[in-house]
Short mmCIF file of N, CA and C in Angstrom, two decimals:
data_model
loop_
_atom_site.label_atom_id
_atom_site.label_comp_id
_atom_site.label_asym_id
_atom_site.label_seq_id
_atom_site.Cartn_x
_atom_site.Cartn_y
_atom_site.Cartn_z
N MET A 1 38.36 103.06 31.74
CA MET A 1 38.39 101.59 33.14
C MET A 1 39.27 100.92 32.48
N ALA A 2 39.92 100.23 33.29
CA ALA A 2 41.31 100.05 33.01
C ALA A 2 40.73 98.46 32.41
N HIS A 3 41.43 97.84 31.83
CA HIS A 3 41.34 96.59 31.38
C HIS A 3 42.12 95.49 32.05
N GLY A 4 41.18 94.23 32.30
CA GLY A 4 42.07 93.21 33.08
C GLY A 4 42.20 91.76 32.32
N TYR A 5 42.67 90.96 33.06
CA TYR A 5 43.48 89.66 32.93
C TYR A 5 42.42 88.85 31.67
N LYS A 6 42.81 88.62 30.39
CA LYS A 6 42.26 87.80 29.67
C LYS A 6 42.87 86.62 29.40
N PRO A 7 42.47 85.34 29.56
CA PRO A 7 43.21 84.08 29.40
C PRO A 7 43.99 84.25 27.73
N SER A 8 45.02 83.67 28.01
CA SER A 8 45.52 83.59 26.72
C SER A 8 45.35 82.57 25.43
N ALA A 9 44.90 81.49 26.50
CA ALA A 9 43.79 80.17 25.86
C ALA A 9 42.59 79.73 25.97
N PRO A 10 41.83 79.43 25.24
CA PRO A 10 40.54 78.83 25.35
C PRO A 10 40.18 78.15 26.51
N PHE A 11 39.10 78.15 27.10
CA PHE A 11 39.05 77.27 28.37
C PHE A 11 38.33 76.21 27.59
N ASN A 12 38.91 75.11 26.75
CA ASN A 12 38.31 73.71 26.12
C ASN A 12 38.96 72.43 26.70
N VAL A 13 39.20 72.27 27.60
CA VAL A 13 39.38 71.46 28.21
C VAL A 13 38.79 70.90 29.65
N ALA A 14 38.31 69.44 29.48
CA ALA A 14 37.09 69.06 30.39
C ALA A 14 37.71 68.88 31.44
N MET A 15 37.50 69.10 32.63
CA MET A 15 37.78 68.42 33.70
C MET A 15 36.84 68.21 34.74
N LYS A 16 37.06 67.71 35.83
CA LYS A 16 36.37 67.27 36.78
C LYS A 16 36.92 68.23 38.01
N LEU A 17 35.81 68.18 38.94
CA LEU A 17 36.59 69.33 40.10
C LEU A 17 36.39 68.10 41.29
N LEU A 18 37.13 67.35 41.90
CA LEU A 18 37.16 66.66 43.20
C LEU A 18 37.26 67.22 44.35
N ILE A 19 36.69 67.61 45.20
CA ILE A 19 36.35 68.24 46.14
C ILE A 19 36.47 67.10 47.40
N PRO A 20 37.82 67.41 48.19
CA PRO A 20 37.30 66.15 49.29
C PRO A 20 36.71 66.13 50.42
N THR A 21 36.13 65.25 51.24
CA THR A 21 35.34 65.35 52.22
C THR A 21 36.44 64.93 53.27
N THR A 22 36.06 65.14 54.86
CA THR A 22 37.08 64.81 55.39
C THR A 22 36.16 64.00 56.78
N LYS A 23 37.31 63.30 57.30
CA LYS A 23 36.29 62.44 58.24
C LYS A 23 37.22 61.74 59.07
N ASN A 24 37.18 62.40 61.08
CA ASN A 24 37.79 61.77 61.47
C ASN A 24 38.18 60.35 61.94
N VAL A 25 39.13 59.49 62.07
CA VAL A 25 39.11 58.31 62.00
C VAL A 25 40.24 57.94 62.96
N THR A 26 39.69 57.68 63.83
CA THR A 26 40.96 56.92 65.58
C THR A 26 41.76 58.16 65.46
N GLY A 27 41.01 59.81 65.76
CA GLY A 27 41.95 60.81 66.13
C GLY A 27 42.84 61.28 64.70
N THR A 28 42.82 60.61 63.03
CA THR A 28 43.44 61.39 62.50
C THR A 28 42.44 61.56 61.34
N THR A 29 42.60 63.03 60.36
CA THR A 29 41.94 63.04 59.56
C THR A 29 42.04 62.58 58.23
N LYS A 30 41.06 61.94 57.78
CA LYS A 30 41.35 61.25 56.38
C LYS A 30 40.51 61.90 55.61
N LYS A 31 40.81 61.93 54.24
CA LYS A 31 40.69 62.57 53.04
C LYS A 31 40.06 62.00 51.90
N THR A 32 38.87 62.06 51.60
CA THR A 32 38.52 61.17 50.26
C THR A 32 37.91 61.69 49.48
N TYR A 33 38.08 61.52 48.33
CA TYR A 33 37.96 62.28 46.93
C TYR A 33 36.74 61.52 46.14
N PRO A 34 35.84 62.20 45.48
CA PRO A 34 34.92 61.47 45.11
C PRO A 34 35.28 60.93 43.70
N PHE A 35 34.47 59.93 43.34
CA PHE A 35 35.00 59.39 41.81
C PHE A 35 34.55 60.47 40.60
N PRO A 36 35.40 60.32 39.73
CA PRO A 36 35.06 61.96 38.75
C PRO A 36 33.70 61.64 38.06
N ASP A 37 33.11 60.73 37.70
CA ASP A 37 31.53 60.34 37.82
C ASP A 37 30.56 61.49 38.46
N ASP A 38 30.95 61.15 39.70
CA ASP A 38 30.35 61.97 40.79
C ASP A 38 30.49 63.40 40.69
N ALA A 39 31.56 64.28 39.96
CA ALA A 39 32.18 65.35 40.53
C ALA A 39 31.48 66.52 39.62
N PRO A 40 31.46 67.43 39.77
CA PRO A 40 31.30 68.61 38.74
C PRO A 40 31.98 68.72 37.65
N LEU A 41 31.87 68.90 36.25
CA LEU A 41 32.31 69.31 35.58
C LEU A 41 32.55 70.66 35.04
N ILE A 42 34.01 71.01 34.70
CA ILE A 42 34.35 72.19 34.40
C ILE A 42 35.57 72.51 33.29
N PHE A 43 35.21 73.29 32.96
CA PHE A 43 36.17 73.86 31.73
C PHE A 43 37.48 74.64 31.88
N GLY A 44 38.77 74.67 31.41
CA GLY A 44 39.65 75.15 31.35
C GLY A 44 40.69 75.19 30.33
N SER A 45 41.98 76.25 30.73
CA SER A 45 42.96 75.38 29.52
C SER A 45 44.14 75.04 30.43
N PHE A 46 44.72 73.65 29.80
CA PHE A 46 45.98 73.48 30.93
C PHE A 46 46.75 73.06 29.63
N ARG A 47 47.76 73.36 30.58
CA ARG A 47 49.26 73.71 30.13
C ARG A 47 50.42 73.39 30.87
N THR A 48 51.11 72.08 30.13
CA THR A 48 52.54 71.27 31.29
C THR A 48 53.73 72.20 30.29
N PHE A 49 54.69 71.62 31.20
CA PHE A 49 56.23 72.28 30.53
C PHE A 49 56.81 70.82 30.81
N THR A 50 58.03 71.11 30.86
CA THR A 50 58.85 69.40 30.58
C THR A 50 58.72 69.20 32.08
N GLY A 51 57.78 69.81 33.09
CA GLY A 51 57.94 68.84 34.22
C GLY A 51 58.94 69.84 35.72
N THR A 52 58.93 69.23 36.26
CA THR A 52 59.83 70.16 37.64
C THR A 52 60.79 69.09 38.07
N GLU A 53 61.94 69.41 38.17
CA GLU A 53 63.07 68.37 37.98
C GLU A 53 63.69 68.72 39.40
N THR A 54 63.59 67.10 40.67
CA THR A 54 64.50 67.22 41.40
C THR A 54 65.30 66.20 42.09
N THR A 55 66.51 66.65 43.10
CA THR A 55 66.76 65.76 43.07
C THR A 55 66.83 65.40 44.66
N VAL A 56 66.59 64.37 45.04
CA VAL A 56 66.07 63.86 46.84
C VAL A 56 67.32 62.84 47.03
N ASN A 57 68.19 62.59 47.92
CA ASN A 57 68.38 61.63 48.18
C ASN A 57 69.99 60.95 46.81
N ASP A 58 70.38 61.76 46.40
CA ASP A 58 70.59 61.37 45.34
C ASP A 58 70.02 61.10 44.17
N LEU A 59 68.70 61.11 44.25
CA LEU A 59 67.84 60.12 43.08
C LEU A 59 67.20 61.37 42.56
N TYR A 60 67.33 61.47 40.72
CA TYR A 60 67.01 62.58 40.56
C TYR A 60 65.42 62.38 40.12
N THR A 61 64.54 63.00 39.56
CA THR A 61 63.01 63.01 39.30
C THR A 61 62.66 63.88 38.88
N VAL A 62 61.70 63.71 38.05
CA VAL A 62 60.95 64.70 36.97
C VAL A 62 59.47 64.24 37.69
N VAL A 63 59.17 65.36 38.02
CA VAL A 63 57.55 65.63 38.56
C VAL A 63 56.51 66.42 37.61
N ALA A 64 55.68 65.86 37.01
CA ALA A 64 54.66 66.42 36.06
C ALA A 64 53.81 67.58 36.44
N THR A 65 54.32 68.75 36.68
CA THR A 65 53.54 70.28 36.58
C THR A 65 52.47 70.82 35.56
N GLY A 66 51.65 71.37 36.14
CA GLY A 66 51.53 72.09 35.01
C GLY A 66 50.40 73.54 35.61
N TYR A 67 49.99 74.44 34.69
CA TYR A 67 49.30 75.28 34.93
C TYR A 67 47.36 75.02 34.63
N ILE A 68 46.62 75.58 35.31
CA ILE A 68 45.28 75.52 34.83
C ILE A 68 44.66 76.58 34.99
N ASP A 69 43.89 77.71 33.75
CA ASP A 69 43.25 78.79 34.12
C ASP A 69 41.71 78.16 33.75
N THR A 70 40.90 78.93 34.68
CA THR A 70 39.08 78.53 34.81
C THR A 70 38.92 79.76 35.24
N TRP A 71 37.61 79.34 35.10
CA TRP A 71 36.42 80.35 35.78
C TRP A 71 36.53 80.11 37.20
N TYR A 72 36.47 81.09 37.62
CA TYR A 72 36.35 81.86 39.25
C TYR A 72 35.12 80.57 39.66
N ARG A 73 35.76 80.16 40.46
CA ARG A 73 34.93 78.77 41.39
C ARG A 73 34.97 79.31 43.02
N PRO A 74 34.15 79.48 43.93
CA PRO A 74 34.86 79.62 45.38
C PRO A 74 35.18 78.28 46.06
N ASP A 75 34.92 77.58 45.82
CA ASP A 75 34.84 75.74 45.88
C ASP A 75 36.14 75.24 45.64
N ILE A 76 36.92 75.91 44.67
CA ILE A 76 38.13 75.57 44.51
C ILE A 76 39.10 75.93 45.06
N LYS A 77 39.70 74.77 45.96
CA LYS A 77 40.63 75.23 47.34
C LYS A 77 42.01 74.66 47.04
N ALA A 78 42.94 74.83 48.10
CA ALA A 78 44.38 73.68 47.92
C ALA A 78 44.02 72.51 47.84
N ASN A 79 42.95 71.81 48.59
CA ASN A 79 43.09 70.62 48.86
C ASN A 79 42.22 69.82 47.76
N CYS A 80 41.63 70.47 46.87
CA CYS A 80 41.00 69.87 45.64
C CYS A 80 42.11 69.14 44.97
N ARG A 81 41.50 68.11 44.16
CA ARG A 81 42.13 67.69 42.55
C ARG A 81 41.68 67.82 41.60
N ILE A 82 41.81 67.83 40.76
CA ILE A 82 41.33 67.92 39.42
C ILE A 82 41.76 66.77 38.30
N TYR A 83 40.50 66.02 37.62
CA TYR A 83 40.56 65.03 36.89
C TYR A 83 40.69 65.34 35.23
N LEU A 84 41.76 65.33 34.59
CA LEU A 84 41.32 65.55 33.15
C LEU A 84 40.72 64.20 32.37
N CYS A 85 39.15 64.75 31.31
CA CYS A 85 38.54 63.91 31.35
C CYS A 85 39.38 63.02 29.97
N GLU A 86 40.07 63.48 29.13
CA GLU A 86 40.44 63.04 27.94
C GLU A 86 41.81 62.38 28.63
N THR A 87 42.58 62.75 29.33
CA THR A 87 43.73 61.43 29.46
C THR A 87 43.67 60.56 31.08
N GLU A 88 42.36 60.98 31.75
CA GLU A 88 42.24 60.03 32.87
C GLU A 88 43.12 60.29 33.77
N GLU A 89 44.23 61.59 33.99
CA GLU A 89 44.95 61.98 34.75
C GLU A 89 44.24 62.60 36.04
N THR A 90 44.90 62.56 37.11
CA THR A 90 44.62 63.25 37.97
C THR A 90 45.71 64.30 38.78
N TYR A 91 45.36 65.40 38.90
CA TYR A 91 46.29 66.32 39.37
C TYR A 91 45.86 66.95 40.99
N GLU A 92 46.62 67.05 41.59
CA GLU A 92 46.28 67.86 42.76
C GLU A 92 47.21 69.45 42.66
N VAL A 93 46.12 70.25 43.31
CA VAL A 93 46.39 71.63 43.20
C VAL A 93 47.36 72.21 44.36
N LEU A 94 48.51 72.79 43.68
CA LEU A 94 49.63 73.13 44.67
C LEU A 94 49.14 74.70 45.05
N GLY A 95 49.29 74.84 46.40
CA GLY A 95 49.05 76.15 47.12
C GLY A 95 47.32 76.91 46.72
N GLU A 96 47.58 77.70 47.29
CA GLU A 96 45.84 78.36 46.90
C GLU A 96 45.45 79.22 45.52
N PRO A 97 44.75 78.21 44.86
CA PRO A 97 44.56 78.84 43.63
C PRO A 97 44.53 80.75 43.35
N GLU A 98 45.00 80.92 42.43
CA GLU A 98 44.83 82.79 42.63
C GLU A 98 43.80 83.54 41.92
N ASN A 99 42.87 84.17 42.81
CA ASN A 99 41.71 84.87 42.50
C ASN A 99 42.18 86.06 41.27
N ILE A 100 42.47 85.75 40.02
CA ILE A 100 43.00 86.49 39.37
C ILE A 100 42.44 88.36 39.30
N SER A 101 42.90 89.33 40.20
CA SER A 101 42.78 90.82 40.37
C SER A 101 42.01 91.00 41.27
N MET A 102 41.25 90.02 41.71
CA MET A 102 40.35 89.51 43.24
C MET A 102 39.06 89.86 42.47
N ARG A 103 38.76 89.72 41.11
CA ARG A 103 37.72 90.26 40.34
C ARG A 103 36.63 88.80 40.41
N ASN A 104 36.90 88.05 41.15
CA ASN A 104 35.73 86.76 41.15
C ASN A 104 35.27 86.58 39.74
N GLN A 105 36.33 86.47 38.81
CA GLN A 105 36.01 86.09 37.10
C GLN A 105 36.96 84.85 37.27
N TYR A 106 38.42 84.84 36.85
CA TYR A 106 39.19 83.88 36.38
C TYR A 106 40.08 83.41 37.81
N ILE A 107 40.18 82.08 37.55
CA ILE A 107 41.18 81.41 38.48
C ILE A 107 42.54 80.78 37.75
N LYS A 108 43.77 80.88 38.62
CA LYS A 108 44.93 80.37 37.87
C LYS A 108 45.39 79.64 39.14
N MET A 109 46.11 78.41 38.64
CA MET A 109 46.39 77.12 39.96
C MET A 109 47.21 76.63 39.46
N ARG A 110 48.24 76.28 39.93
CA ARG A 110 49.63 75.25 39.25
C ARG A 110 49.16 74.06 40.04
N VAL A 111 49.34 73.23 39.64
CA VAL A 111 49.07 71.70 39.97
C VAL A 111 50.37 70.35 39.30
N ARG A 112 50.02 69.42 40.34
CA ARG A 112 51.47 68.55 39.90
C ARG A 112 50.23 66.62 40.43
N LYS A 113 50.82 66.13 39.03
CA LYS A 113 50.16 64.76 38.78
C LYS A 113 50.12 64.06 40.20
N VAL A 114 49.18 63.56 40.12
CA VAL A 114 49.04 62.51 41.55
C VAL A 114 49.40 60.92 40.94
N GLY A 115 50.37 60.58 41.55
CA GLY A 115 50.74 59.24 41.62
C GLY A 115 51.39 58.90 40.61
N GLY A 116 51.80 58.02 39.60
CA GLY A 116 52.82 57.65 38.70
C GLY A 116 53.71 56.99 39.11
N GLY A 117 54.84 56.82 38.05
CA GLY A 117 55.68 55.77 38.46
C GLY A 117 57.32 55.88 37.87
N ALA A 118 58.05 55.40 38.32
CA ALA A 118 59.49 55.81 37.25
C ALA A 118 59.66 54.84 36.41
#
């Protein structure tokens, strides 16, 4: 039997999964996220790098990005956000999370910090 993917770091970072609800307001779809206190608690590994450097209209910025590995949950989608309990920072999921080896055991996702300023 082939050995599958094993996470390289323990799932010891507490996070809240912010699943949006959508509502049609005057012809426009409006997304709202729950407060972290009302969201399910998950654990995973979280790692950031030095950020993603971009230059738009001659303005240089560094966007805080990272990767999260966690247990598979079918409700973690590209429209979700992740709230880190320890730092109280919120990250949005970029793209559809990867269901590692299609085994419904682990997922990996790339995230970008919401908000912030220069």
